[in-house]
Short mmCIF file of C-alpha atoms in Angstrom, two decimals:
data_model
loop_
_atom_site.label_atom_id
_atom_site.label_comp_id
_atom_site.label_asym_id
_atom_site.label_seq_id
_atom_site.Cartn_x
_atom_site.Cartn_y
_atom_site.Cartn_z
CA MET J 1 -22.16 19.82 16.10
CA LEU J 2 -19.42 17.11 15.67
CA VAL J 3 -16.37 19.44 15.53
CA ASN J 4 -13.78 16.84 16.50
CA ILE J 5 -15.32 14.20 14.19
CA LEU J 6 -15.43 16.50 11.28
CA ARG J 7 -11.89 17.75 11.87
CA GLU J 8 -10.34 14.21 12.30
CA TYR J 9 -12.40 12.08 10.16
CA ASN J 10 -13.74 14.38 7.31
CA ILE J 11 -12.74 11.96 4.43
CA ASN J 12 -14.88 9.23 6.01
CA LYS J 13 -17.86 11.66 6.36
CA ILE J 14 -17.44 12.51 2.61
CA PHE J 15 -17.61 8.89 1.44
CA LEU J 16 -20.60 8.09 3.72
CA SER J 17 -22.33 11.40 2.59
CA CYS J 18 -22.09 10.41 -1.02
CA LEU J 19 -24.19 7.23 -0.42
CA GLY J 20 -26.60 8.91 2.04
CA LEU J 21 -25.20 6.81 4.96
CA TRP J 22 -23.91 9.73 7.13
CA PRO J 23 -26.55 9.96 9.82
CA PHE J 24 -26.24 13.79 10.28
CA GLN J 25 -26.98 14.78 6.77
CA TYR J 26 -30.29 16.05 5.38
CA LYS J 27 -33.18 13.62 5.48
CA LEU J 28 -33.88 13.89 1.87
CA ALA J 29 -30.35 12.70 1.15
CA ARG J 30 -30.47 9.92 3.86
CA ARG J 31 -33.48 8.47 1.97
CA MET J 32 -33.09 9.03 -1.69
CA LEU J 33 -29.29 8.15 -1.93
CA PRO J 34 -29.52 4.88 -0.24
CA LEU J 35 -32.59 3.92 -2.13
CA PHE J 36 -30.83 4.60 -5.53
CA CYS J 37 -27.87 2.53 -4.66
CA PHE J 38 -30.05 -0.28 -3.41
CA ILE J 39 -32.29 -0.24 -6.48
CA LEU J 40 -29.10 -0.03 -8.77
CA GLU J 41 -27.35 -2.95 -6.97
CA ILE J 42 -30.34 -5.24 -6.80
CA SER J 43 -31.43 -4.57 -10.46
CA TYR J 44 -28.40 -6.60 -11.53
CA LEU J 45 -29.66 -9.85 -9.89
CA PRO J 46 -32.41 -10.65 -12.33
CA PHE J 47 -29.82 -10.43 -15.28
CA GLU J 48 -27.70 -12.98 -13.31
CA ILE J 49 -30.73 -15.31 -12.85
CA LEU J 50 -31.41 -15.08 -16.67
CA THR J 51 -27.84 -15.85 -17.40
CA LEU J 52 -27.87 -19.00 -15.09
CA TYR J 53 -31.12 -20.09 -16.71
CA LYS J 54 -29.92 -19.67 -20.27
CA HIS J 55 -26.55 -21.24 -19.75
CA ARG J 56 -27.44 -23.86 -17.18
CA HIS J 57 -25.44 -26.49 -19.08
CA ASN J 58 -22.33 -24.45 -19.38
CA GLY J 59 -20.21 -24.89 -16.22
CA GLN J 60 -17.93 -21.86 -16.68
CA ILE J 61 -20.62 -19.35 -17.05
CA ILE J 62 -22.50 -20.88 -14.18
CA PHE J 63 -19.46 -20.27 -11.85
CA ASP J 64 -19.13 -16.75 -13.41
CA SER J 65 -22.59 -15.83 -12.59
CA LEU J 66 -22.55 -17.39 -9.11
CA TYR J 67 -19.53 -15.47 -7.89
CA GLN J 68 -20.98 -12.18 -9.55
CA MET J 69 -24.10 -12.69 -7.55
CA VAL J 70 -22.15 -13.31 -4.39
CA VAL J 71 -20.33 -9.96 -4.81
CA THR J 72 -23.51 -8.17 -5.56
CA ILE J 73 -25.06 -9.64 -2.31
CA ALA J 74 -21.88 -8.46 -0.36
CA PHE J 75 -22.52 -5.01 -1.54
CA LEU J 76 -26.25 -5.22 -0.45
CA VAL J 77 -25.20 -6.63 2.86
CA LYS J 78 -23.00 -3.67 3.77
CA LEU J 79 -25.44 -1.20 2.62
CA LEU J 80 -28.34 -2.67 4.36
CA ASN J 81 -26.33 -3.11 7.66
CA GLN J 82 -25.63 0.64 7.58
CA LEU J 83 -29.26 1.36 7.14
CA TRP J 84 -30.59 -1.29 9.70
CA TYR J 85 -28.24 0.15 12.39
CA ARG J 86 -28.44 3.85 11.42
CA ASP J 87 -29.25 4.90 14.98
CA LYS J 88 -26.49 2.91 16.44
CA PHE J 89 -23.90 4.22 14.06
CA ARG J 90 -25.31 7.80 14.95
CA ARG J 91 -24.78 7.01 18.69
CA LEU J 92 -21.32 5.59 17.92
CA TYR J 93 -20.25 8.80 16.32
CA GLU J 94 -21.73 10.93 19.01
CA ILE J 95 -19.63 8.76 21.65
CA MET J 96 -16.52 9.35 19.67
CA GLU J 97 -17.08 13.01 19.67
CA ASN J 98 -17.57 12.93 23.47
CA HIS J 99 -14.33 11.02 23.89
CA TRP J 100 -12.58 13.83 22.31
CA ASN J 101 -14.09 16.25 24.85
CA ILE J 102 -13.42 13.86 27.78
CA PHE J 103 -9.85 12.68 27.08
CA THR J 104 -8.07 16.07 27.08
CA ASN J 105 -4.81 16.00 28.74
CA ASP J 106 -1.73 16.01 26.64
CA LEU J 107 -1.06 12.14 26.78
CA GLU J 108 -4.56 11.34 25.74
CA VAL J 109 -4.80 13.92 22.86
CA ARG J 110 -1.54 12.71 21.62
CA ILE J 111 -2.65 9.09 21.47
CA LEU J 112 -6.01 9.89 20.07
CA LYS J 113 -4.48 12.07 17.22
CA THR J 114 -1.89 9.30 16.56
CA TYR J 115 -4.44 6.74 15.91
CA SER J 116 -6.70 9.05 13.98
CA HIS J 117 -3.73 9.99 11.67
CA ILE J 118 -3.13 6.26 11.05
CA SER J 119 -6.60 5.53 10.22
CA GLN J 120 -6.89 8.51 7.78
CA LYS J 121 -3.66 7.47 6.02
CA PHE J 122 -5.33 4.11 5.69
CA VAL J 123 -8.51 5.67 4.27
CA VAL J 124 -6.52 7.44 1.55
CA LEU J 125 -4.29 4.47 0.65
CA TYR J 126 -7.12 1.93 0.66
CA SER J 127 -9.50 4.11 -1.37
CA ILE J 128 -6.76 4.73 -4.02
CA LEU J 129 -5.79 1.08 -4.22
CA ILE J 130 -9.56 -0.07 -4.59
CA TYR J 131 -10.41 2.42 -7.28
CA VAL J 132 -7.23 1.88 -9.26
CA MET J 133 -8.05 -1.77 -9.20
CA MET J 134 -11.66 -1.13 -9.99
CA SER J 135 -10.60 0.99 -12.92
CA MET J 136 -8.39 -1.64 -14.39
CA PHE J 137 -10.95 -4.36 -13.88
CA ILE J 138 -13.56 -2.20 -15.90
CA THR J 139 -11.32 -0.93 -18.66
CA ILE J 140 -9.11 -3.72 -19.42
CA PRO J 141 -11.84 -6.18 -20.97
CA SER J 142 -13.62 -3.18 -22.81
CA ILE J 143 -11.40 -0.41 -23.67
CA GLY J 144 -8.23 -2.43 -23.76
CA PRO J 145 -8.97 -4.13 -27.24
CA MET J 146 -9.71 -0.69 -28.76
CA LEU J 147 -6.47 0.66 -27.65
CA LEU J 148 -4.59 -2.45 -28.86
CA ASP J 149 -6.49 -1.93 -32.34
CA ILE J 150 -4.89 1.50 -32.55
CA VAL J 151 -1.27 0.59 -31.32
CA LEU J 152 -1.17 -2.97 -32.92
CA PRO J 153 -3.82 -3.26 -35.47
CA LEU J 154 -4.90 -6.59 -36.87
CA ASN J 155 -6.80 -7.48 -40.07
CA LYS J 156 -10.12 -7.33 -38.01
CA SER J 157 -11.19 -5.52 -34.80
CA ARG J 158 -10.53 -7.32 -31.52
CA PRO J 159 -13.73 -8.23 -29.57
CA ARG J 160 -14.71 -6.02 -26.64
CA HIS J 161 -16.16 -7.48 -23.60
CA ILE J 162 -17.90 -6.18 -20.45
CA ALA J 163 -16.15 -6.53 -17.16
CA ILE J 164 -18.96 -8.74 -15.86
CA TYR J 165 -20.71 -11.09 -18.23
CA SER J 166 -24.61 -11.35 -18.17
CA GLU J 167 -27.45 -11.94 -20.39
CA TYR J 168 -29.65 -8.81 -20.95
CA GLY J 169 -32.00 -10.00 -23.61
CA VAL J 170 -30.70 -7.60 -26.35
CA ASP J 171 -27.81 -7.56 -28.82
CA GLN J 172 -24.77 -6.67 -26.64
CA ASP J 173 -22.73 -5.50 -29.63
CA LYS J 174 -25.46 -2.99 -30.65
CA TYR J 175 -26.14 -1.68 -27.14
CA PHE J 176 -22.46 -2.11 -25.83
CA THR J 177 -22.20 1.49 -24.63
CA SER J 178 -25.32 1.43 -22.71
CA ILE J 179 -24.53 -1.91 -21.11
CA PHE J 180 -20.89 -0.88 -20.33
CA LEU J 181 -22.21 2.49 -18.61
CA TYR J 182 -24.70 0.38 -16.60
CA THR J 183 -22.25 -2.20 -15.37
CA SER J 184 -19.71 0.57 -14.74
CA ILE J 185 -22.05 2.60 -12.58
CA MET J 186 -23.17 -0.41 -10.83
CA ILE J 187 -19.50 -1.48 -9.95
CA ILE J 188 -18.40 1.96 -8.97
CA VAL J 189 -21.45 2.45 -6.56
CA GLY J 190 -20.79 -1.08 -5.12
CA MET J 191 -17.19 -0.41 -4.51
CA THR J 192 -17.90 3.00 -3.06
CA ILE J 193 -20.19 1.22 -0.61
CA MET J 194 -17.26 -1.05 0.24
CA VAL J 195 -14.83 1.87 0.70
CA ALA J 196 -17.01 3.99 2.69
CA VAL J 197 -18.14 1.13 5.09
CA ASP J 198 -14.56 -0.45 5.50
CA THR J 199 -12.85 2.70 6.11
CA MET J 200 -15.24 3.88 8.68
CA HIS J 201 -15.00 0.35 10.36
CA ILE J 202 -11.28 0.84 10.55
CA THR J 203 -11.61 4.42 11.80
CA CYS J 204 -14.00 3.35 14.60
CA THR J 205 -11.64 0.31 15.44
CA ALA J 206 -8.61 2.49 15.55
CA HIS J 207 -10.50 4.80 17.85
CA ALA J 208 -11.23 1.93 20.27
CA CYS J 209 -7.60 0.80 20.12
CA SER J 210 -6.41 4.34 21.15
CA LEU J 211 -8.83 4.30 24.09
CA PHE J 212 -7.29 1.11 25.39
CA GLU J 213 -3.71 2.31 24.61
CA LEU J 214 -4.13 5.42 26.62
CA ILE J 215 -5.66 3.81 29.61
CA GLY J 216 -2.93 1.34 29.72
CA GLN J 217 -0.43 4.26 29.50
CA GLN J 218 -2.17 5.81 32.49
CA VAL J 219 -2.08 2.65 34.56
CA GLU J 220 1.68 2.51 33.95
CA ASN J 221 2.04 6.04 34.99
CA ILE J 222 0.03 5.56 38.14
CA ILE J 223 2.32 2.50 38.96
CA SER J 224 5.41 4.63 38.51
CA ASN J 225 3.96 7.16 40.82
CA VAL J 226 3.55 4.54 43.46
CA HIS J 227 7.09 3.53 43.20
CA ILE J 228 8.28 7.06 43.27
CA GLY J 229 6.21 7.49 46.48
CA ASP J 230 7.87 4.31 47.99
CA ARG J 231 11.31 5.63 47.34
CA ARG J 232 10.55 9.02 48.88
CA CYS J 233 9.15 7.31 51.95
CA ASN J 234 12.26 5.18 52.11
CA VAL J 235 14.59 8.21 52.00
CA GLY J 236 12.70 9.96 54.53
CA ARG J 237 12.17 6.67 56.57
CA CYS J 238 8.46 7.42 56.57
CA LYS J 239 8.72 10.31 58.81
CA ASN J 240 6.20 12.35 56.64
CA VAL J 241 3.23 10.07 57.04
CA GLY J 242 0.81 12.82 56.05
CA TYR J 243 2.54 13.18 52.68
CA LYS J 244 2.40 9.36 52.06
CA MET J 245 -1.31 9.35 52.91
CA PHE J 246 -2.03 12.34 50.45
CA SER J 247 0.01 10.70 47.73
CA GLU J 248 -1.84 7.47 48.08
CA GLU J 249 -5.35 9.41 47.97
CA MET J 250 -4.11 10.94 44.77
CA ILE J 251 -3.19 7.66 43.29
CA TYR J 252 -6.46 6.02 44.52
CA ARG J 253 -8.43 8.86 42.75
CA GLU J 254 -6.40 8.34 39.45
CA TYR J 255 -7.27 4.65 39.50
CA ILE J 256 -10.83 5.52 39.97
CA VAL J 257 -10.80 7.80 36.83
CA CYS J 258 -9.01 4.96 34.90
CA LEU J 259 -11.76 2.60 35.69
CA LYS J 260 -14.35 5.03 34.56
CA LYS J 261 -12.48 5.57 31.34
CA HIS J 262 -12.06 1.78 30.85
CA GLN J 263 -15.83 1.51 31.36
CA LEU J 264 -16.39 4.06 28.57
CA ALA J 265 -14.22 2.12 26.18
CA LEU J 266 -15.99 -1.15 26.94
CA GLU J 267 -19.30 0.37 26.18
CA TYR J 268 -18.05 1.85 23.03
CA VAL J 269 -16.70 -1.47 21.90
CA ASN J 270 -20.04 -3.11 22.81
CA ILE J 271 -21.89 -0.77 20.36
CA LEU J 272 -19.22 -1.14 17.76
CA ASN J 273 -19.57 -4.84 17.77
CA ASP J 274 -23.33 -4.58 17.59
CA THR J 275 -23.08 -2.63 14.45
CA HIS J 276 -20.61 -5.01 12.70
CA LYS J 277 -21.52 -8.42 13.90
CA ILE J 278 -23.87 -9.17 10.98
CA VAL J 279 -21.38 -8.02 8.42
CA GLY J 280 -18.63 -10.04 10.12
CA ILE J 281 -20.41 -13.52 9.80
CA SER J 282 -21.87 -12.56 6.42
CA PHE J 283 -18.46 -11.75 4.91
CA SER J 284 -16.73 -14.67 6.44
CA LEU J 285 -19.15 -16.86 4.62
CA LEU J 286 -19.49 -14.86 1.36
CA ILE J 287 -15.50 -14.48 1.00
CA GLY J 288 -15.29 -18.15 1.59
CA ALA J 289 -17.80 -18.75 -1.28
CA ILE J 290 -16.02 -16.34 -3.51
CA PHE J 291 -12.58 -18.12 -3.10
CA SER J 292 -14.41 -21.45 -3.75
CA LEU J 293 -16.14 -20.32 -6.93
CA LEU J 294 -13.07 -18.42 -8.27
CA GLY J 295 -11.00 -21.48 -7.39
CA VAL J 296 -13.15 -23.43 -9.83
CA ARG J 297 -13.26 -20.70 -12.39
CA ILE J 298 -9.53 -20.08 -12.46
CA VAL J 299 -8.70 -23.61 -13.26
CA TYR J 300 -10.40 -23.06 -16.69
CA VAL J 301 -8.43 -19.79 -17.54
CA LEU J 302 -4.96 -20.64 -16.57
CA ASP J 303 -3.87 -20.09 -20.20
CA GLN J 304 -5.79 -16.92 -20.75
CA LEU J 305 -3.83 -13.81 -19.43
CA GLU J 306 -6.58 -11.29 -19.80
CA GLU J 307 -9.01 -13.44 -17.55
CA MET J 308 -6.19 -14.24 -15.04
CA ILE J 309 -5.62 -10.55 -14.50
CA ARG J 310 -9.33 -9.89 -14.06
CA PHE J 311 -9.71 -12.78 -11.47
CA THR J 312 -6.43 -11.68 -9.78
CA PHE J 313 -8.14 -8.29 -9.09
CA ILE J 314 -11.25 -10.08 -7.64
CA ILE J 315 -9.12 -12.18 -5.41
CA MET J 316 -7.03 -9.27 -4.16
CA GLY J 317 -10.22 -7.23 -3.31
CA ALA J 318 -11.68 -10.19 -1.56
CA LEU J 319 -8.53 -10.76 0.60
CA LEU J 320 -8.46 -6.97 1.32
CA GLN J 321 -12.04 -7.16 2.59
CA LEU J 322 -11.28 -10.20 4.74
CA ILE J 323 -7.87 -8.93 6.23
CA ILE J 324 -9.75 -5.59 7.14
CA VAL J 325 -12.28 -7.29 9.15
CA CYS J 326 -9.96 -9.83 10.82
CA TYR J 327 -6.97 -7.63 11.32
CA SER J 328 -9.15 -4.90 13.02
CA GLY J 329 -10.61 -7.42 15.31
CA GLN J 330 -7.08 -8.84 16.17
CA LYS J 331 -5.68 -5.41 16.88
CA LEU J 332 -8.55 -4.55 19.18
CA MET J 333 -8.15 -7.81 21.10
CA ASP J 334 -4.42 -7.10 21.54
CA GLU J 335 -4.72 -3.54 22.81
CA SER J 336 -7.48 -4.36 25.14
CA GLN J 337 -5.56 -7.22 26.64
CA ASN J 338 -2.41 -5.06 27.05
CA ILE J 339 -4.19 -3.26 29.96
CA PHE J 340 -4.16 -6.48 31.73
CA HIS J 341 -0.51 -7.23 31.03
CA ARG J 342 0.54 -3.68 32.13
CA ALA J 343 -1.54 -3.78 35.37
CA TYR J 344 -0.41 -7.48 36.22
CA ALA J 345 3.25 -6.48 35.62
CA ALA J 346 3.00 -4.00 38.55
CA GLU J 347 4.61 -4.87 41.94
CA TRP J 348 1.03 -5.12 43.38
CA TYR J 349 2.23 -6.84 46.57
CA LYS J 350 3.74 -3.36 47.54
CA PHE J 351 0.42 -1.69 47.25
CA SER J 352 -1.83 -0.87 50.19
CA PRO J 353 -4.98 -3.04 50.45
CA ARG J 354 -7.04 -0.13 49.21
CA LEU J 355 -5.03 0.26 46.00
CA ARG J 356 -4.77 -3.54 45.48
CA SER J 357 -8.46 -3.85 45.39
CA LEU J 358 -8.89 -1.37 42.58
CA LEU J 359 -5.98 -3.11 40.66
CA ILE J 360 -8.02 -6.39 41.13
CA ILE J 361 -10.90 -4.77 39.42
CA ILE J 362 -8.86 -3.58 36.43
CA LEU J 363 -7.42 -7.16 36.18
CA TYR J 364 -10.79 -8.66 36.31
CA ARG J 365 -12.23 -6.32 33.76
CA SER J 366 -9.37 -6.71 31.21
CA VAL J 367 -8.47 -10.38 31.66
CA VAL J 368 -10.95 -11.16 28.78
CA PRO J 369 -10.01 -9.10 25.75
CA SER J 370 -12.58 -7.02 23.95
CA LYS J 371 -13.74 -8.62 20.63
CA LEU J 372 -15.45 -7.92 17.45
CA THR J 373 -17.45 -11.04 16.70
CA ALA J 374 -18.99 -12.62 13.75
CA GLY J 375 -22.66 -12.91 14.77
CA ASN J 376 -21.53 -13.43 18.35
CA LEU J 377 -20.41 -17.01 17.19
CA PHE J 378 -16.57 -16.41 17.03
CA PRO J 379 -13.99 -13.55 17.50
CA LEU J 380 -12.71 -11.99 14.24
CA SER J 381 -9.01 -12.39 14.26
CA MET J 382 -6.08 -13.44 11.99
CA THR J 383 -6.81 -16.96 12.78
CA VAL J 384 -10.12 -16.70 10.95
CA PHE J 385 -8.26 -15.04 8.05
CA ALA J 386 -5.75 -17.84 7.85
CA THR J 387 -8.60 -20.51 8.12
CA VAL J 388 -10.55 -18.95 5.07
CA VAL J 389 -7.47 -18.45 2.98
CA ARG J 390 -6.13 -22.04 3.71
CA THR J 391 -9.67 -23.45 2.82
CA GLY J 392 -9.69 -21.40 -0.52
CA VAL J 393 -6.20 -22.69 -1.37
CA SER J 394 -7.26 -26.25 -0.54
CA TYR J 395 -10.20 -25.97 -2.85
CA PHE J 396 -8.05 -24.64 -5.62
CA THR J 397 -5.39 -27.27 -5.55
CA ALA J 398 -8.13 -29.92 -5.42
CA PHE J 399 -9.98 -28.54 -8.53
CA LEU J 400 -6.61 -28.14 -10.19
CA SER J 401 -5.71 -31.84 -9.53
CA PHE J 402 -9.11 -32.89 -10.96
CA LYS J 403 -8.44 -31.04 -14.14
CA ASN J 404 -4.96 -32.48 -14.60
#
């Protein structure tokens, strides 16, 4: 029973369970819910292909359809990644539970809880932000005109629109309610996939950061114990050799424990990277494609307030997705390398050769920071985020100059 996981990360468990992605729920739910989500999301692609075919000479609709297809593919990538690595995610959550049972002293528990509280605050704020933006994205084009007809009536009713345009082979005015419900459910399920997967990714990464933080703190505490032992030896002029040897033996054992805990952290990060490397490379490419397509599309709607608001929500959502992936990777790199800096800052030349050999092992293991990679090709960091954003802005300014 995952007592600690359910206590600390219950919100994440609820989101994943709604989609059948929690690996410890009933087998029927794990099979039927993801199947429903997959069929619902992929069912939209034929309508987009039909739209591309019927409006193949209309550039604006082509770009609309293309970015909508990219977003749908992004939903499917995250869903399929969770299903493909279901066993690894199960193992990942079990390891997290074991860490709460292994790291049990006051310092370790305090650091673990600090990072778990930060991650849970992020889960709440991120989910609220995403669902508010999604609600406005869905309702402004369709329900907004109806409200305006009541508040500021005109001689004729304002036209209603679906949040995402596609050809369905039927009269959209006649079947507006059915199409609105279908697209709304499809968007809600897709965004729930995003929220569930992203928030659990942040939670797992925050847990990894907490492991490196507590290990770094323990390394500093051991170093301070060495200095205290040296001062005591100087005051007593090293008369109590037996005490000094006993103190050094205790410090040596603490270093051994730190090395074992560092190994646990490295193994955890390796599994975490394996579960997200496909998502990392996919989203770097997909979000770059979304920026490029939206850059072209926004050029044609600069004078349309409603369309600008709609595309602003899409861009903000894409930026949130990208910054989550990149910032979590950057934070993990920084925390893992802090162990090296803390160990290197020690006055290692005052250590005995025995302690010095252990310090060398810690330095060697932490000199290369732990990373979350995009398909094992490049590390996910804020540098990647800046590169993608800069590329998107360059495309937008280029297309804007062409229009002018």
